[in-house]
Tab-separated table of C-alpha atoms in Angstrom:
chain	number	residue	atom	x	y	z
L	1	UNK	CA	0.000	0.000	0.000
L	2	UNK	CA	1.716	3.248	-0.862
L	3	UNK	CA	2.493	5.531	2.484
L	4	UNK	CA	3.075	9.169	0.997
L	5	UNK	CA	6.576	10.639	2.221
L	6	UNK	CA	5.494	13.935	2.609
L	7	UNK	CA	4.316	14.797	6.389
L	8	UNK	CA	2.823	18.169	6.654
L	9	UNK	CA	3.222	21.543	4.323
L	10	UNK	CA	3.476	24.543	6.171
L	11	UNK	CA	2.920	27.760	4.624
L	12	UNK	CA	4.374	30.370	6.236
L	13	UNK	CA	3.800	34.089	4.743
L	14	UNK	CA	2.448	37.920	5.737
L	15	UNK	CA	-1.324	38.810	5.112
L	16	UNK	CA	0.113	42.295	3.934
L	17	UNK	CA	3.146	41.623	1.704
L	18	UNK	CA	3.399	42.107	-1.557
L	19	UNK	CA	5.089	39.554	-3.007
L	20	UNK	CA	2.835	36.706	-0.456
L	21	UNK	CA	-0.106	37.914	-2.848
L	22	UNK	CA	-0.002	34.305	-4.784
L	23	UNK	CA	0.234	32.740	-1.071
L	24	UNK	CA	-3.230	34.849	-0.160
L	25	UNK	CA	-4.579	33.732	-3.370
L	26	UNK	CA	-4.388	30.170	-3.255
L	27	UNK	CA	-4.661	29.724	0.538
L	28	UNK	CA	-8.623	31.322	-0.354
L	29	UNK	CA	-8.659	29.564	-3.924
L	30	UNK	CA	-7.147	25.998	-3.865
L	31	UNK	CA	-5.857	25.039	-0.264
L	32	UNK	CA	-8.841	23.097	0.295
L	33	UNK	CA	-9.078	21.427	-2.502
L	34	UNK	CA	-5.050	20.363	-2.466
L	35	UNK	CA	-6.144	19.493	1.206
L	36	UNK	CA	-9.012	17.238	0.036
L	37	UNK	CA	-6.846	15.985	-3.169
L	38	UNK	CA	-4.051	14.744	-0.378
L	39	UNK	CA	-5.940	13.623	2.895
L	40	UNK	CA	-2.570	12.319	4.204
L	41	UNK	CA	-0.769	15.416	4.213
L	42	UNK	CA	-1.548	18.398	6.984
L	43	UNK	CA	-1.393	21.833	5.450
L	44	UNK	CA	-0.783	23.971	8.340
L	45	UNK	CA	-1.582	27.928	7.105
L	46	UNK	CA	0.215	30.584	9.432
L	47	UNK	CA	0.206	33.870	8.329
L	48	UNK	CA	2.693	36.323	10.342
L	49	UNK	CA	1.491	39.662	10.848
L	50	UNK	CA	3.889	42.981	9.430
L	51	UNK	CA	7.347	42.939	7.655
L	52	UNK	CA	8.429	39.336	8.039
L	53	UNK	CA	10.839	36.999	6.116
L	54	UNK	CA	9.771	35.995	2.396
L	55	UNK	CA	6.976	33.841	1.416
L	56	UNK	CA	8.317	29.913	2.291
L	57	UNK	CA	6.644	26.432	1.484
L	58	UNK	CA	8.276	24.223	4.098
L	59	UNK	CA	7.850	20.447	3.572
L	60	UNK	CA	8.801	17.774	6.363
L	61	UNK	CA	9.236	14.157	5.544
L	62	UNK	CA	8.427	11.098	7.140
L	63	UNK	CA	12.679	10.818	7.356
L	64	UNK	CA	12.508	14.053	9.234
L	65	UNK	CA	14.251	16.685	6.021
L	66	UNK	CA	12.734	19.672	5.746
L	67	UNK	CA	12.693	21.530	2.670
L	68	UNK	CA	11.854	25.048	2.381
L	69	UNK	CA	10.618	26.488	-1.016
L	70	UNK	CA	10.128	30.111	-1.424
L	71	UNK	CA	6.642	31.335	-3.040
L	72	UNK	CA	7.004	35.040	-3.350
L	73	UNK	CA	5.540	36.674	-6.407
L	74	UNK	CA	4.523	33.168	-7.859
L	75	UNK	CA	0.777	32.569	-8.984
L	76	UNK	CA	-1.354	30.337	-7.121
L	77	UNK	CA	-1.766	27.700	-10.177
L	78	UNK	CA	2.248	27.521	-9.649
L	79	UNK	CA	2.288	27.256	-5.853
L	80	UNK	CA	-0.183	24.545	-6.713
L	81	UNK	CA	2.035	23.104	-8.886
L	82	UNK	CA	4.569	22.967	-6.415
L	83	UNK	CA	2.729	21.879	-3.144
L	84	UNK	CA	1.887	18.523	-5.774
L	85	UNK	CA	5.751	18.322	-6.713
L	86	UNK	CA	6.389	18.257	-3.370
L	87	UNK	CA	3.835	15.664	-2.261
L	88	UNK	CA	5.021	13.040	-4.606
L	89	UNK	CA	8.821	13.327	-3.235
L	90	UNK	CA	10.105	11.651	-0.911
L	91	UNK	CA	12.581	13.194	1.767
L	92	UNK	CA	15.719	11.616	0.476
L	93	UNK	CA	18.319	14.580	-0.223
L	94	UNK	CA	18.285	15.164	-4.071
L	95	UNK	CA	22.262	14.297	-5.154
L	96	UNK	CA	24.050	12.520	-7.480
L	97	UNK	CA	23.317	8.492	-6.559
L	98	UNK	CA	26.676	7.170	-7.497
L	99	UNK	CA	25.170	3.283	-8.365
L	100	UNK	CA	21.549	2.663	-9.177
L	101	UNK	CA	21.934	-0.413	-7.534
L	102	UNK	CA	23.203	-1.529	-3.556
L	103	UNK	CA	23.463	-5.480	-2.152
L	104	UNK	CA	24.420	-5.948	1.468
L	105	UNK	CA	25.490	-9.537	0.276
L	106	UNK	CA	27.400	-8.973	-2.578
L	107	UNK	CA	29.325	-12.372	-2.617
L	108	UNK	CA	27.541	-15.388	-2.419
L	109	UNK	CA	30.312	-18.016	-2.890
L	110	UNK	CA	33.072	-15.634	-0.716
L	111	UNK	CA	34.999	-12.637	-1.793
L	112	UNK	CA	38.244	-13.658	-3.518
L	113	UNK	CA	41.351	-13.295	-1.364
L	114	UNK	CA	44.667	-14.042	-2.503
L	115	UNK	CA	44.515	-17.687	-1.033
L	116	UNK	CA	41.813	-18.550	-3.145
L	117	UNK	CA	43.379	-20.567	-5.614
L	118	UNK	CA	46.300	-21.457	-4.160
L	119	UNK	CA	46.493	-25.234	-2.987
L	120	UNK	CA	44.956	-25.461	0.734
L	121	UNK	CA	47.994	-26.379	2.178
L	122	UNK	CA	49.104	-23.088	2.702
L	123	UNK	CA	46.061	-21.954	4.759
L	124	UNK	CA	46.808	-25.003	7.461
L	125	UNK	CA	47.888	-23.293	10.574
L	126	UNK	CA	49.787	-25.766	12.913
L	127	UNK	CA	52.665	-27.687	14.456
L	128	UNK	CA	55.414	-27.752	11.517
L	129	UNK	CA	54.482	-30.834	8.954
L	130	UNK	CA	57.552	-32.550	8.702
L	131	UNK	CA	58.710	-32.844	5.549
L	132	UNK	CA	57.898	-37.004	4.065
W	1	UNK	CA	4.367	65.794	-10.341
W	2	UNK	CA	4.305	62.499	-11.910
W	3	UNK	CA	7.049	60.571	-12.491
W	4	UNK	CA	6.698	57.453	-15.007
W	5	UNK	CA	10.287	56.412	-15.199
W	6	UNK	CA	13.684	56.740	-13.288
W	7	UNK	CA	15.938	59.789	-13.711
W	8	UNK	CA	18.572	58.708	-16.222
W	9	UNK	CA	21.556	59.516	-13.932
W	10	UNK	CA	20.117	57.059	-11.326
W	11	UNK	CA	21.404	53.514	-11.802
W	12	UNK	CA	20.703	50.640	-9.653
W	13	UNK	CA	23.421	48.690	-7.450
W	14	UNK	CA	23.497	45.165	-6.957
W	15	UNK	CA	22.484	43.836	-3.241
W	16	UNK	CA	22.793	39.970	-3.645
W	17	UNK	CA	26.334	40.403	-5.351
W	18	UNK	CA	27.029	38.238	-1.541
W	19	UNK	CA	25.232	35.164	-3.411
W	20	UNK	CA	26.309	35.446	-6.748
W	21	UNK	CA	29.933	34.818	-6.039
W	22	UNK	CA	28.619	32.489	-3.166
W	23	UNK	CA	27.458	30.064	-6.137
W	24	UNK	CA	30.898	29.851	-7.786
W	25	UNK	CA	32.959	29.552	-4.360
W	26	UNK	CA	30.947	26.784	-3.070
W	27	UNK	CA	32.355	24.417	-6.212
W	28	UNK	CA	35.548	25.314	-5.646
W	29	UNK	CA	35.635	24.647	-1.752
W	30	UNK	CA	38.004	21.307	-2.229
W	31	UNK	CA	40.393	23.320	-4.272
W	32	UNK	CA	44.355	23.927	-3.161
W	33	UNK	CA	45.461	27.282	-3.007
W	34	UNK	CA	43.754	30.403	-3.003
W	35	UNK	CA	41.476	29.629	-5.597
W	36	UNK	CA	39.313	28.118	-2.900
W	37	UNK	CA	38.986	31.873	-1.586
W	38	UNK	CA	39.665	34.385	-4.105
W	39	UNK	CA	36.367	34.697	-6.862
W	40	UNK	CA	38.407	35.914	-9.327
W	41	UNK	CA	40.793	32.952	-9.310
W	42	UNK	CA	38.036	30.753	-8.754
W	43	UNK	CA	35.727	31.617	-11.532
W	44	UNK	CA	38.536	30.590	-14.079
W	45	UNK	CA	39.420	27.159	-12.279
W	46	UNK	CA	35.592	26.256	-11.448
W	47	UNK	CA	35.321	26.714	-15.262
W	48	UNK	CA	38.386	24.511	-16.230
W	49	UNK	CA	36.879	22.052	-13.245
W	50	UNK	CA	33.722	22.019	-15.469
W	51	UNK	CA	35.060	21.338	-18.382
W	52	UNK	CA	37.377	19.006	-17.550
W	53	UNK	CA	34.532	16.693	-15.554
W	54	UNK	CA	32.198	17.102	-19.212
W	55	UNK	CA	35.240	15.808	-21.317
W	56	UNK	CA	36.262	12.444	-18.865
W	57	UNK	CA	32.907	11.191	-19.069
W	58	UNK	CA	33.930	9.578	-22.228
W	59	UNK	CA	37.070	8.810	-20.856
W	60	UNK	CA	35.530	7.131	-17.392
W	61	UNK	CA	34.286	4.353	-20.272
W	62	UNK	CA	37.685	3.622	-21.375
W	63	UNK	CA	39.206	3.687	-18.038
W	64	UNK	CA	36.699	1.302	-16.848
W	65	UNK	CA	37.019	-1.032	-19.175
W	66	UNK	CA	40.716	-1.317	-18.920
W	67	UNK	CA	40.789	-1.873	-15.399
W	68	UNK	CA	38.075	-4.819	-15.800
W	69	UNK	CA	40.463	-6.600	-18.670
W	70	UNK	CA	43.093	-6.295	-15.961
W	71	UNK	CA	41.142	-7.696	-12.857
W	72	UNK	CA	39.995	-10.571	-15.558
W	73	UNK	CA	43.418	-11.227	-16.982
W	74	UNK	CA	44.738	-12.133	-13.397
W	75	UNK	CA	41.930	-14.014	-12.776
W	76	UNK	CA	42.262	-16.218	-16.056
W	77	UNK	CA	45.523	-16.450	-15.379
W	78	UNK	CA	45.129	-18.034	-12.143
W	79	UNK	CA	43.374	-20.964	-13.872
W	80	UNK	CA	46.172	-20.745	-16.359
W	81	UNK	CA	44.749	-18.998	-19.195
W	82	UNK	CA	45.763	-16.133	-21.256
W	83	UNK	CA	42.820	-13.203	-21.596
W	84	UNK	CA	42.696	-13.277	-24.747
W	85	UNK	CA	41.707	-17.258	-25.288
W	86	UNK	CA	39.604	-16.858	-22.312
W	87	UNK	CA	37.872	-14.148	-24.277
W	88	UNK	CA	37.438	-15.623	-27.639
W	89	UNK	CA	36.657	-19.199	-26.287
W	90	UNK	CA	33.942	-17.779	-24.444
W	91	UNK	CA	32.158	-15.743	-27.066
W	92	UNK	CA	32.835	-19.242	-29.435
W	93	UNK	CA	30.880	-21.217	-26.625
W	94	UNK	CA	27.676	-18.356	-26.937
W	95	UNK	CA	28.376	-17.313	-23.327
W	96	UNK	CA	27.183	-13.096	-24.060
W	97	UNK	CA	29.114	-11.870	-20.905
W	98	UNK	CA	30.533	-8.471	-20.473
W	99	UNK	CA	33.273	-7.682	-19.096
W	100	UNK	CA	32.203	-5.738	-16.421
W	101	UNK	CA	29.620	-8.743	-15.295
W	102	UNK	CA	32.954	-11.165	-15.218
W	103	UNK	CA	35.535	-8.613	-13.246
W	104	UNK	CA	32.641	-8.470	-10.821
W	105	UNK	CA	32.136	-12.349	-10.908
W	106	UNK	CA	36.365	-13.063	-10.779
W	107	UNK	CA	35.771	-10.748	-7.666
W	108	UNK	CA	32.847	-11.666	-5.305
W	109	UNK	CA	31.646	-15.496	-7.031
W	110	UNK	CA	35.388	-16.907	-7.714
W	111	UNK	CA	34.164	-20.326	-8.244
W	112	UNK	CA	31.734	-19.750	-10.728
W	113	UNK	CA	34.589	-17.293	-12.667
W	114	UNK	CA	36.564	-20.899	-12.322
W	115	UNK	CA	33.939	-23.077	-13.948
W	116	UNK	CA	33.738	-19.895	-16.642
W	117	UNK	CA	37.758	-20.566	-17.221
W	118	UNK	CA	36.947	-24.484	-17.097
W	119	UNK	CA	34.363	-23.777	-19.988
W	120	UNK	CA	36.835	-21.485	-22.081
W	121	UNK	CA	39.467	-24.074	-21.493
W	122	UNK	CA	37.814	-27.031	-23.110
W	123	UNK	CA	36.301	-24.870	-26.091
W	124	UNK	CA	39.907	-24.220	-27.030
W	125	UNK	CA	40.819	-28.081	-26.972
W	126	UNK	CA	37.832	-29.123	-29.332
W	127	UNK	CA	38.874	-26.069	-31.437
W	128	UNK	CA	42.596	-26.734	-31.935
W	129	UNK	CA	41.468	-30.741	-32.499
W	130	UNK	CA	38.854	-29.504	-35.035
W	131	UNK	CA	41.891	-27.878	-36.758
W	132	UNK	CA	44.429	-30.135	-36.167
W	133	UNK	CA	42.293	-33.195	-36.158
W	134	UNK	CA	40.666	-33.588	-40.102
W	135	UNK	CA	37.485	-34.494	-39.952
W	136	UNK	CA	37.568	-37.800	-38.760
W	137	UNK	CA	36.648	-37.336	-34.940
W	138	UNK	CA	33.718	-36.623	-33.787
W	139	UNK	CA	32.816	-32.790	-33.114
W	140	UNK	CA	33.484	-31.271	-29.677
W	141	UNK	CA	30.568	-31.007	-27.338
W	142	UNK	CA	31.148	-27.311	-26.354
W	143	UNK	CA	31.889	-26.480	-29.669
W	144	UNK	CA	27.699	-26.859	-30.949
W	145	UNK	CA	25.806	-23.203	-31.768
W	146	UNK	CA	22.411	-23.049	-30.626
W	147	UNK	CA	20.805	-20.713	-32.975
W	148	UNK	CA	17.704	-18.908	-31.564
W	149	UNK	CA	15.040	-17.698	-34.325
């Protein structure tokens, strides 16, 4: 059954800024129907009164990242666009993966040392064979 | 009065100028020297950096491949086999294997990579007494094509 990665949204931005106008617009507009669209994720609104930091989309994960997207001056179709983005990520940090592929058994028939091949009577450990 | 546009002999400043050269430094943070500091150093070595990682992409290939044929040379040679009959027996005998599949397989499943050698080994014995022989024995066992249609 798929668990969605994505936690809560919190949008964090100032009733009177300018640049928060997209923010206003789709908290009245589309933030209930994004909530309905995604009943597993909480969309927390908080609106900070007066000159505050810019506009931020902050997304926690069920791994605990949090990732902070700014909305100033973007339209509310966009911010939509972007709350949905978000929602199908998961909270694993977005780098290069080095190998599309990981085993935590990579040798089933033992790792190849130098003693591999050799003939097993250099591995016996013991009193000295006398020579027949 | 109304004003509809900016006095010509006002010009705007940069404020994130902070930023900008923050984007460039932060790729050059492993560098030796003061081009891990200084932008103006940096811009021209973060470039070169650039560059230099686009171009040995296509090298990475070769380099990769040479260092398989190595690991798989010493490990044919264990068994007593040269690379290059190993390689041509086994592509005679129909077994499709790269070489990074057998460097990883000489590595991590040894005796399987030893039954591979075992395999290549007895290919080249049918094939030099299907030269030497004339016609008159048999044909090998290992030496039979299946052909899929």
């Amino acid at each position: 059954r798929y668990v969605r990665q994505l936690q809560r949204l919190q949008l964090l931005f100032s009733p009177t800024a300018a640049d928060a106008r997209g923010a206003r617009q789709f908290v009245e507009e589309a933030a209930q129907d994004f909530a309905r669209q995604h009943p597993d994720v909480v969309l927390y609104v908080s609106p900070h009164s007066g000159p505050g930091p810019a506009p931020v989309l902050r997304a926690e994960y069920l791994n605990g990242t949090v990732r902070d997207e700014l909305i100033a001056s973007k339209t509310s179709e966009e911010i939509v666009q972007l709350a949905t983005k978000l929602a199908n990520q998961s909270g694993l940090d977005i780098i290069r993966i080095r190998k599309p592929f990981h085993t935590d058994n990579p040798s089933v028939q033992g790792q190849w040392h130098p003693l591999t091949n050799k003939p097993s009577i250099l591995t016996i450990q013991g009193p000295r064979l006398q020579p027949q | 009065m109304v004003v509809l546009s900016a006095a010509r002999w006002v010009r705007s400043r940069l404020s994130d100028r902070f930023w900008r050269v923050q984007e460039v430094l932060k790729y050059a943070r492993h560098f030796r020297g003061r081009k891990n500091r200084c932008y103006k150093l940096a811009v021209r070595s973060v470039r070169r950096a650039f560059v230099r990682s686009t171009k040995a992409r296509r090298e990475k290939k070769r380099f990769l491949r040479a260092l398989w044929i190595t690991r798989i040379e010493a490990a044919s040679l264990e068994h007593g086999l040269k690379y290059p009959a190993f390689i041509s027996n086994l592509v005679k005998s129909q077994v499709e294997l790269n070489r990074k599949v057998l460097a990883d397989l000489a590595i991590y499943e040894p005796k399987t990579f030893k039954s591979l050698a075992a395999l290549a080994q007895r290919r080249r014995q049918e094939g030099f007494l299907a030269a030497l022989g004339d016609g008159k024995e048999p044909e090998g066992i290992f030496s039979r094509i299946v052909h899929h249609h």
